[in-house]
Short mmCIF file of C-alpha atoms in Angstrom, two decimals:
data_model
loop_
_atom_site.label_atom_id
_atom_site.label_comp_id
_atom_site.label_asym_id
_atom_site.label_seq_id
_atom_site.Cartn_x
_atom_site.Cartn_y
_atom_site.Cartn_z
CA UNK A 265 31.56 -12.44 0.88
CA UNK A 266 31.10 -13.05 4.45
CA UNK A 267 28.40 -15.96 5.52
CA UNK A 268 26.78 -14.65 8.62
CA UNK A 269 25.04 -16.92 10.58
CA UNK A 270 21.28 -16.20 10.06
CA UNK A 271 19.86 -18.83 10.99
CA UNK A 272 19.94 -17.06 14.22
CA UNK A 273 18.91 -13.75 12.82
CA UNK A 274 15.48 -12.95 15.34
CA UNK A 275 13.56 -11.27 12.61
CA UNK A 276 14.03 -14.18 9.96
CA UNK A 277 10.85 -16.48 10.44
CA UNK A 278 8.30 -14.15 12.28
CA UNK A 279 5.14 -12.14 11.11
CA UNK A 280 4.57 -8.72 11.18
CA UNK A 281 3.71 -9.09 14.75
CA UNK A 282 6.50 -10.86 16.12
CA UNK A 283 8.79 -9.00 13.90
CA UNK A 284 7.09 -5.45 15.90
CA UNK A 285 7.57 -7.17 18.97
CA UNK A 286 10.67 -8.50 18.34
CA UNK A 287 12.27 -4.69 18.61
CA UNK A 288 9.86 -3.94 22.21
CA UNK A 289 7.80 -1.76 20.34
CA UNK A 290 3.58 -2.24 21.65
CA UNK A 291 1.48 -4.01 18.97
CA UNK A 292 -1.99 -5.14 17.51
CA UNK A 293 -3.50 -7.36 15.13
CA UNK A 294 -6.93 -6.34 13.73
CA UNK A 295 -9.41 -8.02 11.32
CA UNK A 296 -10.76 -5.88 8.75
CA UNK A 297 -14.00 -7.49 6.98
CA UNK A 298 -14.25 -6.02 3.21
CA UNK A 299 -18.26 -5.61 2.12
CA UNK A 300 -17.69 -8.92 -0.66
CA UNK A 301 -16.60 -11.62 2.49
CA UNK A 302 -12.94 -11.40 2.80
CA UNK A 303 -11.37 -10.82 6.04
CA UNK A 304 -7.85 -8.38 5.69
CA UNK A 305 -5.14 -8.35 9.03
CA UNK A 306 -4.19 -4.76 9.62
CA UNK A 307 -1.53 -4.40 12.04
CA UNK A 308 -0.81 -1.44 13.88
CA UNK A 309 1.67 0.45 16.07
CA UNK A 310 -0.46 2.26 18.69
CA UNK A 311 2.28 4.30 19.83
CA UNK A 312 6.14 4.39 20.98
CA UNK A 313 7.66 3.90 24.38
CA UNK A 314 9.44 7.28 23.67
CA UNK A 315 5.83 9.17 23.06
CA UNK A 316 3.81 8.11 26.25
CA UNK A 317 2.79 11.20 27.29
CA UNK A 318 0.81 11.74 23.87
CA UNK A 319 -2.20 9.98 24.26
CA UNK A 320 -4.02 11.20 20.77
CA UNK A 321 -1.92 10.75 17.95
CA UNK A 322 -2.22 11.06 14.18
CA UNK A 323 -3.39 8.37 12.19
CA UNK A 324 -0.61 7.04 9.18
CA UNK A 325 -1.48 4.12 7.20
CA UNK A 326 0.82 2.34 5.13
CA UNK A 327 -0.16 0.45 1.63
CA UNK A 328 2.64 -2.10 0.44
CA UNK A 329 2.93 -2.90 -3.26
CA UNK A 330 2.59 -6.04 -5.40
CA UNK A 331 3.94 -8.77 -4.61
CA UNK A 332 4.41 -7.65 -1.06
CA UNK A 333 2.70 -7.67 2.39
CA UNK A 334 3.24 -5.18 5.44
CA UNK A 335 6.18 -6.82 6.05
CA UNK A 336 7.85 -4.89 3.69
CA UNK A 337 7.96 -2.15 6.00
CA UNK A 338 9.91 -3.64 8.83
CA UNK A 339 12.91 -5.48 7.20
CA UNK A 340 15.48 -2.69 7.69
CA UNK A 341 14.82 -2.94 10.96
CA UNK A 342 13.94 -0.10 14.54
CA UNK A 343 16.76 2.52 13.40
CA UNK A 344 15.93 2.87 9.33
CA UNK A 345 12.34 1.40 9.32
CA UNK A 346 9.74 3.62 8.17
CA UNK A 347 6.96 2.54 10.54
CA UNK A 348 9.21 2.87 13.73
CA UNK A 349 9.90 5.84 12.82
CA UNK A 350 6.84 6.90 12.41
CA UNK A 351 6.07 6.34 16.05
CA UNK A 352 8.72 7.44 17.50
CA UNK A 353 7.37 10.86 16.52
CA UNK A 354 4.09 10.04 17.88
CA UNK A 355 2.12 8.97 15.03
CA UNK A 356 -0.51 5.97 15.50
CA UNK A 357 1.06 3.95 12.58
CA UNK A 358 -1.47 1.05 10.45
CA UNK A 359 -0.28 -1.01 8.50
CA UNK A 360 -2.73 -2.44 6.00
CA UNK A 361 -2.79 -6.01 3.68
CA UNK A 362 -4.41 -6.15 0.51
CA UNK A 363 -6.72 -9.11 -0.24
CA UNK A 364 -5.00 -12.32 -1.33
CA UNK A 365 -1.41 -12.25 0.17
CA UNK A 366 -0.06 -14.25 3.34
CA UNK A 367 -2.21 -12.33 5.59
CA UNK A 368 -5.32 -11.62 4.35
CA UNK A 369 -6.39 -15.18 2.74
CA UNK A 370 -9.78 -15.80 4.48
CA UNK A 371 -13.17 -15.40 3.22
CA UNK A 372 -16.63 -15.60 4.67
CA UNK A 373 -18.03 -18.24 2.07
CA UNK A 374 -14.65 -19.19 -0.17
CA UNK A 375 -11.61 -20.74 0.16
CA UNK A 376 -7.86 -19.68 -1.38
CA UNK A 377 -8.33 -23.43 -3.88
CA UNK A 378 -11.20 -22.32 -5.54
CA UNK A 379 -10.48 -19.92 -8.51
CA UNK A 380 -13.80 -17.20 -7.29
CA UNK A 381 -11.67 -16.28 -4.42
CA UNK A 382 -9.03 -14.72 -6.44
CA UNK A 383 -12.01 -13.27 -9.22
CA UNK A 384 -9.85 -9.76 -7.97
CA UNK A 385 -7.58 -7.03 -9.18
CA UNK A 386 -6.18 -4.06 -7.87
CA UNK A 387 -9.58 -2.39 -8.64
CA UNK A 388 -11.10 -4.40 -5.87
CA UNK A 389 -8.38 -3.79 -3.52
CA UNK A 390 -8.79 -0.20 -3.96
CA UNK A 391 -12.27 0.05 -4.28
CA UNK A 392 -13.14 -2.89 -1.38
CA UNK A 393 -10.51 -3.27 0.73
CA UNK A 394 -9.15 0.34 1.03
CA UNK A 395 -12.36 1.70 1.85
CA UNK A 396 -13.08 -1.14 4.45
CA UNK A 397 -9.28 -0.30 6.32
CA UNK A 398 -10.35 3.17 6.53
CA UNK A 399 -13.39 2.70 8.02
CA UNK A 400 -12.37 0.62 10.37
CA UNK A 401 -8.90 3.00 11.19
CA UNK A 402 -11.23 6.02 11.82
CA UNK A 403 -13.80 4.14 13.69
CA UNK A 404 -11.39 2.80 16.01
CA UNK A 405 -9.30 6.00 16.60
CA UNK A 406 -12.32 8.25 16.55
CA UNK A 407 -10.83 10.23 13.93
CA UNK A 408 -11.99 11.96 10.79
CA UNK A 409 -8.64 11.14 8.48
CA UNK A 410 -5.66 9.85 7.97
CA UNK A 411 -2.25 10.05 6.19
CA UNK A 412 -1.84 7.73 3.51
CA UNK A 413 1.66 6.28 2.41
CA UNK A 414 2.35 3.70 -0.16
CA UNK A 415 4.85 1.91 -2.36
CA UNK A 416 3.93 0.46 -5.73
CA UNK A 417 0.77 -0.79 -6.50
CA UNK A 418 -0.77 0.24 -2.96
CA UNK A 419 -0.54 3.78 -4.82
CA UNK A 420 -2.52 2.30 -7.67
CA UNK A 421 -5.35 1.17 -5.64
CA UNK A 422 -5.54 5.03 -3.30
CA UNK A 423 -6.21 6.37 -7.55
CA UNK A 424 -8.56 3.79 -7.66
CA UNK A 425 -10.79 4.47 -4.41
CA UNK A 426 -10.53 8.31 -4.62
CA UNK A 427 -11.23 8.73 -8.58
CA UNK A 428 -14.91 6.68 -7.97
CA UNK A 429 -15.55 7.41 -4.47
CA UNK A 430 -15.22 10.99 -4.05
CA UNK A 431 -16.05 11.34 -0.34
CA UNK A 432 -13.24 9.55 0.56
CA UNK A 433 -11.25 12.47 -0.35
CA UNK A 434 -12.19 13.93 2.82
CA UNK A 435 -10.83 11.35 4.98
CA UNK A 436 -6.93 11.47 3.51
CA UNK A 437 -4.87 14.55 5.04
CA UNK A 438 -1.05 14.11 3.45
CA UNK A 439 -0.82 11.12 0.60
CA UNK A 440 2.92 10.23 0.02
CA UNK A 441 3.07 7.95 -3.53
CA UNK A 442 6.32 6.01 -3.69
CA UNK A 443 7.01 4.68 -7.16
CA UNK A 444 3.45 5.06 -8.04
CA UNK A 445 2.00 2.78 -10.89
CA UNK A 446 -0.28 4.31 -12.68
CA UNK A 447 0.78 4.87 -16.11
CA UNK A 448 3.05 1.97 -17.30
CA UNK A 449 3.50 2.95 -20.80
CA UNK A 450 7.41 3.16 -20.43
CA UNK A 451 8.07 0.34 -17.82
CA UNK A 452 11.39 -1.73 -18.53
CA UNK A 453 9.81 -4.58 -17.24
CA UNK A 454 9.47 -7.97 -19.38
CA UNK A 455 5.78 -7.46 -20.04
CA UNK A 456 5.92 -8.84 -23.79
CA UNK A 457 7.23 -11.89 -22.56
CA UNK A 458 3.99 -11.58 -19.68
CA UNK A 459 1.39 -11.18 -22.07
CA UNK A 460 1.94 -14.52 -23.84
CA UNK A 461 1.62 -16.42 -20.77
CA UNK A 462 -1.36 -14.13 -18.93
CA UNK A 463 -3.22 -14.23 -22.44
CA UNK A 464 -3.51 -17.96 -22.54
CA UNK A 465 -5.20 -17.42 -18.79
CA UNK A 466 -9.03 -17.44 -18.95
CA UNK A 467 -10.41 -15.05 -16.27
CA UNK A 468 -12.68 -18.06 -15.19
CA UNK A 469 -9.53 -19.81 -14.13
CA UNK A 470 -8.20 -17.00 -12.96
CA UNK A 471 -6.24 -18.92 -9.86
CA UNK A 472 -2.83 -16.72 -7.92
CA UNK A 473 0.11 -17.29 -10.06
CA UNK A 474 1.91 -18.55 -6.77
CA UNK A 475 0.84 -19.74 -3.37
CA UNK A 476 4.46 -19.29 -1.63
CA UNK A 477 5.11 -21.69 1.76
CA UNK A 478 6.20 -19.60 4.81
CA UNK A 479 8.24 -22.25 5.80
CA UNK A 480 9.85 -23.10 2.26
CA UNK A 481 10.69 -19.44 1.98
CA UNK A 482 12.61 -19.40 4.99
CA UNK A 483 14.30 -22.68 4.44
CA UNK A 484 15.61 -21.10 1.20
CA UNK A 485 16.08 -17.67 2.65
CA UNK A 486 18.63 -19.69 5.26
CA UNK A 487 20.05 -21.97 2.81
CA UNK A 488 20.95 -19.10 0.33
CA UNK A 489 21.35 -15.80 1.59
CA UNK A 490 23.71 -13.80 1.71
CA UNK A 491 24.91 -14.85 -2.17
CA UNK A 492 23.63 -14.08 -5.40
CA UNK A 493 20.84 -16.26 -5.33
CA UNK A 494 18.99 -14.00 -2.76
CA UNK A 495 19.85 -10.95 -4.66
CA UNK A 496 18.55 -12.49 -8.11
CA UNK A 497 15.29 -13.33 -6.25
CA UNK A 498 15.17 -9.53 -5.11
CA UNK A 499 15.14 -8.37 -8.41
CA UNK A 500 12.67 -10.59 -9.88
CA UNK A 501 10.41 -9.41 -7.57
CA UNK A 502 11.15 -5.48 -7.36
CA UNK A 503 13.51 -5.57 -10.88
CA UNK A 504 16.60 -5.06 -11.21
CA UNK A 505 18.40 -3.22 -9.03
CA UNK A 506 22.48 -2.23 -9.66
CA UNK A 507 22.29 -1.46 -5.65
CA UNK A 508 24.64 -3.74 -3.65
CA UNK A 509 21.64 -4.72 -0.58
CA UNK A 510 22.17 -5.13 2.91
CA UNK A 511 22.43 -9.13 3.05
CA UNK A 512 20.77 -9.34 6.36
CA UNK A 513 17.59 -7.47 4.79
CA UNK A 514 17.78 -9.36 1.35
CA UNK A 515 17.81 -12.40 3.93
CA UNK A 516 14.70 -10.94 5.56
CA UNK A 517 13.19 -10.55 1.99
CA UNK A 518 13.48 -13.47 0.68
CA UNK A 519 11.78 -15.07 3.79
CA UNK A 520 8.82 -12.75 3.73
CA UNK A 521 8.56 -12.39 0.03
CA UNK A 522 7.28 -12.68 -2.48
CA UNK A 523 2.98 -13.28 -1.02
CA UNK A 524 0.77 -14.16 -3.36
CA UNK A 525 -1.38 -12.49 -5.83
CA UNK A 526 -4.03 -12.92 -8.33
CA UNK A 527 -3.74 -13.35 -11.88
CA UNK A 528 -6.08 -10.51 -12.79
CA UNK A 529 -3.42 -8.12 -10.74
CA UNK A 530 -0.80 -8.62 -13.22
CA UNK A 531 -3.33 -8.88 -16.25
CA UNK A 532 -4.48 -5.42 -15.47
CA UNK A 533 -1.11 -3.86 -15.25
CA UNK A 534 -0.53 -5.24 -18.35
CA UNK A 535 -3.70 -3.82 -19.93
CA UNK A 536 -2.77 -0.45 -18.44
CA UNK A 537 0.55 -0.61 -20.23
CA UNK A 538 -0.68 -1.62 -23.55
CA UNK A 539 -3.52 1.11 -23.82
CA UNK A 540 -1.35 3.32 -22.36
CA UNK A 541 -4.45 4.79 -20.56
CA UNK A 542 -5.34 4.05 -16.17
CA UNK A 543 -8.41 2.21 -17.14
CA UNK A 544 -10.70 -0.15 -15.27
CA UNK A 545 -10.41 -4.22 -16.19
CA UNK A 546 -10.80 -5.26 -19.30
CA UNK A 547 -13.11 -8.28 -19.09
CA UNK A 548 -13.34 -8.11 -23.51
CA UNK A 549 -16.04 -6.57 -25.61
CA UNK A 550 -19.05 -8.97 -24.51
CA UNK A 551 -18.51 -8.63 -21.07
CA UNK A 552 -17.46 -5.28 -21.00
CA UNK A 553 -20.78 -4.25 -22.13
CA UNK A 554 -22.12 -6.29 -19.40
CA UNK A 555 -20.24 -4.60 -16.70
CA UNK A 556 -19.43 -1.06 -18.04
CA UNK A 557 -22.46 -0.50 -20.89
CA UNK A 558 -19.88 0.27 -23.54
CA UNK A 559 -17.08 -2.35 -25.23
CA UNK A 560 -14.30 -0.71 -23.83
CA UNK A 561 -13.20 -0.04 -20.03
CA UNK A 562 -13.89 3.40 -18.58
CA UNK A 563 -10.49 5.21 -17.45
CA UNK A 564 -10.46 6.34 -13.79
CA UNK A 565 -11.13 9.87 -13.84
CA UNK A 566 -8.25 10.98 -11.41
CA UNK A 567 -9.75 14.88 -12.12
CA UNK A 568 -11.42 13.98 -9.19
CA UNK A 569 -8.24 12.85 -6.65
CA UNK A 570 -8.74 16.05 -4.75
CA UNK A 571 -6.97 15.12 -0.82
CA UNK A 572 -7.75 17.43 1.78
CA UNK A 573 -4.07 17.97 2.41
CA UNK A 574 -0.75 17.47 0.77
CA UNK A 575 0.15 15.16 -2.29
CA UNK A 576 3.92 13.91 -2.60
CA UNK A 577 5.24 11.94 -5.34
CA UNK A 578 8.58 10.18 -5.12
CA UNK A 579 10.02 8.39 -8.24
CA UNK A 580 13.77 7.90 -9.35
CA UNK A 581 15.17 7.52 -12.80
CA UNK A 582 16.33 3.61 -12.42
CA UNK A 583 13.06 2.21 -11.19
CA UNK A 584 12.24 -0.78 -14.18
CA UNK A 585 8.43 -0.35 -12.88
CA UNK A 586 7.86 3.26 -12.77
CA UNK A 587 9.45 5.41 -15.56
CA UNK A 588 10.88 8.65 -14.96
CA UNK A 589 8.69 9.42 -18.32
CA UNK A 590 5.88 8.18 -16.75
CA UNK A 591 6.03 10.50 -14.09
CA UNK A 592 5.79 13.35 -16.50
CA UNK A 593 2.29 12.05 -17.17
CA UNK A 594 0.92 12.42 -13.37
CA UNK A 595 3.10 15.55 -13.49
CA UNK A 596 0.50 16.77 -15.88
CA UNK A 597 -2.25 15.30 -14.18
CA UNK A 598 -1.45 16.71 -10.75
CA UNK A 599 0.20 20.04 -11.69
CA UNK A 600 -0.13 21.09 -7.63
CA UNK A 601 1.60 17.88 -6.06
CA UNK A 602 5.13 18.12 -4.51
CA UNK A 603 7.12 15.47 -6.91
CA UNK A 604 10.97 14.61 -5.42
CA UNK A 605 13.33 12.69 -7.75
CA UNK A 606 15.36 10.75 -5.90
CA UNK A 607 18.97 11.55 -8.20
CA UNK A 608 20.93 8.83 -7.18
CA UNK A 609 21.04 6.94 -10.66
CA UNK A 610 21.32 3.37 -9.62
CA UNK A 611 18.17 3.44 -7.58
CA UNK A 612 15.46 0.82 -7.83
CA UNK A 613 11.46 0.30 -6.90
CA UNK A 614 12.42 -2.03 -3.85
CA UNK A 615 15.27 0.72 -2.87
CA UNK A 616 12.39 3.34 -1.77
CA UNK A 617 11.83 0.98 1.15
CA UNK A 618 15.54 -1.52 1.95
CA UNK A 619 18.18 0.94 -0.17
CA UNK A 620 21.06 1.46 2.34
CA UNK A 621 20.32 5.22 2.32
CA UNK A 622 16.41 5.14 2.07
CA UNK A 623 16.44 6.66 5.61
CA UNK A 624 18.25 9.96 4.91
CA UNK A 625 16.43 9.79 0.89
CA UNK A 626 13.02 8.38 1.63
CA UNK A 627 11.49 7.85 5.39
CA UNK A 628 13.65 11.60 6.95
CA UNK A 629 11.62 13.68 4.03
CA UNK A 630 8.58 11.76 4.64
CA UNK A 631 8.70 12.69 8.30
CA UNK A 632 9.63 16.28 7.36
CA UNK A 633 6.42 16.33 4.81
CA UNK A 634 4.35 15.01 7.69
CA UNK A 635 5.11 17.40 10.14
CA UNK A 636 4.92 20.23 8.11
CA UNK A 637 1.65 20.09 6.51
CA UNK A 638 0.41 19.31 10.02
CA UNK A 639 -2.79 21.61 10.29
CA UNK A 640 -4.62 23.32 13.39
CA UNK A 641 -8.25 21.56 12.12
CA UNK A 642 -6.40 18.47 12.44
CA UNK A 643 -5.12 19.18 16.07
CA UNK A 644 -8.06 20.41 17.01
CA UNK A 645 -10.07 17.15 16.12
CA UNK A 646 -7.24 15.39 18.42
CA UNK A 647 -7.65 17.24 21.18
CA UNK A 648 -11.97 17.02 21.24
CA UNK A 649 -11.36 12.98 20.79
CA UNK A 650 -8.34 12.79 23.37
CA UNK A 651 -10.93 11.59 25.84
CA UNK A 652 -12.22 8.86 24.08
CA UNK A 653 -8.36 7.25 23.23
CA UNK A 654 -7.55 3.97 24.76
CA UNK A 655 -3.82 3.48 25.58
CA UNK A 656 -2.61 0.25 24.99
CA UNK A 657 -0.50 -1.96 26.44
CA UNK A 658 2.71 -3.92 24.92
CA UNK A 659 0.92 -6.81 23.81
CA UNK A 660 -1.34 -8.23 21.08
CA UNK A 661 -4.21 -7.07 20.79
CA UNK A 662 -7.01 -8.89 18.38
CA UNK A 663 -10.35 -7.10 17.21
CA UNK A 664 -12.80 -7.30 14.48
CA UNK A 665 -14.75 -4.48 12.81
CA UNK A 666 -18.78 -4.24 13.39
CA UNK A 667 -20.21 -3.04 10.39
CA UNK A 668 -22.90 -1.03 11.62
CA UNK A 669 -20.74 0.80 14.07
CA UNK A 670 -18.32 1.41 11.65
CA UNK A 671 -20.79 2.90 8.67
CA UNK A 672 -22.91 5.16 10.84
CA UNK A 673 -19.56 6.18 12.43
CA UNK A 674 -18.10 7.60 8.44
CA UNK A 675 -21.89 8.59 7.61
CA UNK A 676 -22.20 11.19 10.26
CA UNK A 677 -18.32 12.09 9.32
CA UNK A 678 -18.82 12.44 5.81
CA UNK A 679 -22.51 14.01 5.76
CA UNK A 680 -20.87 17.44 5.13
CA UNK A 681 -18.13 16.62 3.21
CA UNK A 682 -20.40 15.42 0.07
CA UNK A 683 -22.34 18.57 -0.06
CA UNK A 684 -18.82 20.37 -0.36
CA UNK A 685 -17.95 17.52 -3.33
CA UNK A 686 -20.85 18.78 -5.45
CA UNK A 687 -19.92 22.04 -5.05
CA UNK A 688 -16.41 21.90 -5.52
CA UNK A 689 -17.22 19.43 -8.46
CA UNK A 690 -18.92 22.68 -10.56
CA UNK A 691 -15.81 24.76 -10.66
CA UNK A 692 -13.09 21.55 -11.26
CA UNK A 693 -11.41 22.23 -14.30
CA UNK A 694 -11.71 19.21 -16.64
CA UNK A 695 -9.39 16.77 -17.23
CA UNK A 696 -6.70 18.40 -14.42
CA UNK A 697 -6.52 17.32 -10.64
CA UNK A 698 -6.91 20.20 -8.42
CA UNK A 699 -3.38 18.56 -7.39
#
């Protein structure tokens, strides 16, 4: 194997920002504050050099998985990169950070050492911190939705936020799932071996199970990769994988990854798997009466996941997260969605965003779906805002969200979209997604 030199690789110790910047696309850096105090970076792509003469383009926000941050998106780099893609046909791409990892670890009143700030799982970061980005995304752009795309666990917490807050149906056109986790009941991931040690963790103590140094990553990232000790690290985090990786991207990973999350996170999964039912947190019997008026957790009723657009499903048969048999469960769930198997036997969870083909398999369909659910409503929102769009320029640009804007903005959106929830709600067919 060939030892390139990257300790002069540009993207290796940079943030999302620098990593943006670092291939001349324009970027920004916007603070998201979630309703319970903490204080998310969403970065975002206003546009592409090769799409100035668009000034109104369509919102897409991406949703990384566990373990993972939005840097996940830009480690294959301008050419096979989902979000550069993305704006090189024009689309205003977000990218957003859940509560907890390397960019979103500020609060209003707590700090990362004490155990309250990481009282989360992927319930909150659905229900809190995916409601908050949107807000803020439409607010901003002065538009009424948004296409959602997500890998992992950001799929998880989309279920979350549209099964108990209906409205916010309205405000998702096209949702692309990638490796969804949902139902876990056939995952080939260790999770006996998990549940011994995540049993013995009181949810009082419920610290991150790592708090990884930026600089420690890299040092390791440029003291080991490219050999096997930067692919092993890949697929503890994303599983095994019997892909041979790009070394300069495994490189990449390893210096980005993995960020940090809670304890509760992985505890939930891990519920999920062994009820084999998409229910809420189990806090035990006492509490649960506390917090849900019954002993056991409620399951999300994802009856009521009803997008305004398209929903797209990708999953392969090799992924030791998401089972191909698990699948068949949202299949049955969401009998109108578009679900593409990605054949290729050898294919992984991380492979949907660094495989060597996940261009031509993953980000060209995605572009494809995009374009061709692409309705005239939509357009012709774009054109009555295309007044009020601000064109940015290549640099940095750092905001913050004001609350009351931002609310009465999505109030006067969503006024007529609830009425049309209650009556759509009277003719849903139980237990079946309209998708």
């Amino acid at each position: 194997m060939v030892n390139l030199p990257l300790w002069s690789c540009p993207s290796l110790e940079l943030s999302t920002i620098d990593i943006i910047k670092n291939y001349y696309y324009p970027t920004e850096n916007h603070t998201v504050r979630t309703k319970d105090g903490y204080m998310l970076d969403v970065f975002r792509i206003p546009y592409s050099h090769q799409c100035l003469d668009r000034k109104v383009k369509k919102v897409v926000f991406l949703m990384h998985g566990l373990y993972s941050s939005s840097d996940a998106f830009l480690l294959t780099g301008s050419s096979s990169g989902l979000p550069y893609m993305l704006a090189d046909q024009c689309y205003d791409v977000w990218m957003g950070n859940a509560r907890g990892n390397r960019y979103s670890q500020r609060h209003n009143n707590l700090d990362t050492s004490e155990s309250e700030f990481w009282h989360f799982s992927w319930h909150e970061i659905g229900l809190e911190d995916l409601s908050a980005s949107f807000e803020y995304i439409m607010f901003q752009t002065k538009q009424k939705d948004l296409n959602y795309i997500c890998h992992g666990q950001g799929c998880t917490a989309l279920m979350v936020l549209l099964s108990l807050r209906q409205e916010f149906n309205f405000n998702i056109h096209n949702a692309v799932f990638l490796a969804p986790m949902v139902y876990m009941s056939h995952s080939s991931l260790p999770w006996r071996h998990l549940q011994k040690v995540f049993d013995a963790v009181p949810d009082g103590e419920a610290k991150p199970t790592l708090m990884p140094n930026d600089t420690k990553q890299n040092d390791v990232a440029k003291r080991f990769c490219p050999s096997m000790t930067c692919d092993c690290n890949y697929n503890l985090i994303y599983g095994k994988s019997k892909h041979k990786h790009d070394p300069i991207i495994t490189t990449r990973f390893l210096a980005t990854h993995p960020s940090s999350v809670s304890v509760r996170q992985l505890k939930h999964f891990l519920q999920v798997k062994k009820s084999q039912k998409f229910q809420q947190y189990d806090y035990g019997t006492e509490k649960n009466i506390i917090m849900y008026n019954q002993s056991t957790p409620p399951e999300y009723p994802l009856e009521k996941i009803q997008p305004q657009g398209s929903l797209h499903i990708f999953y392969s048969d090799s992924d030791w997260y998401v089972s191909a048999k698990d699948i068949t469960t949202l299949k049955e769930m969401f009998p109108k969605a578009t679900f593409h198997h990605i054949t290729d036997t050898q294919w992984g969870h991380g492979d949907f965003l660094h495989g060597r083909n996940s261009r031509n398999l993953v980000n060209v369909p995605i572009l494809e779906i995009l374009r061709r659910n692409s309705e005239e409503g939509v357009d012709k929102h774009l054109k009555q805002s295309e007044n009020s769009e601000e064109r940015v320029g290549n640099h940095t640009k750092k905001s913050t969200n004001s609350d009351d804007g931002v609310g009465q903005h999505i109030k006067k959106l969503n006024h007529r979209r609830r009425s049309k929830i209650r009556r759509r709600s009277k003719h849903r067919r139980s237990g079946k997604s309209k998708y």
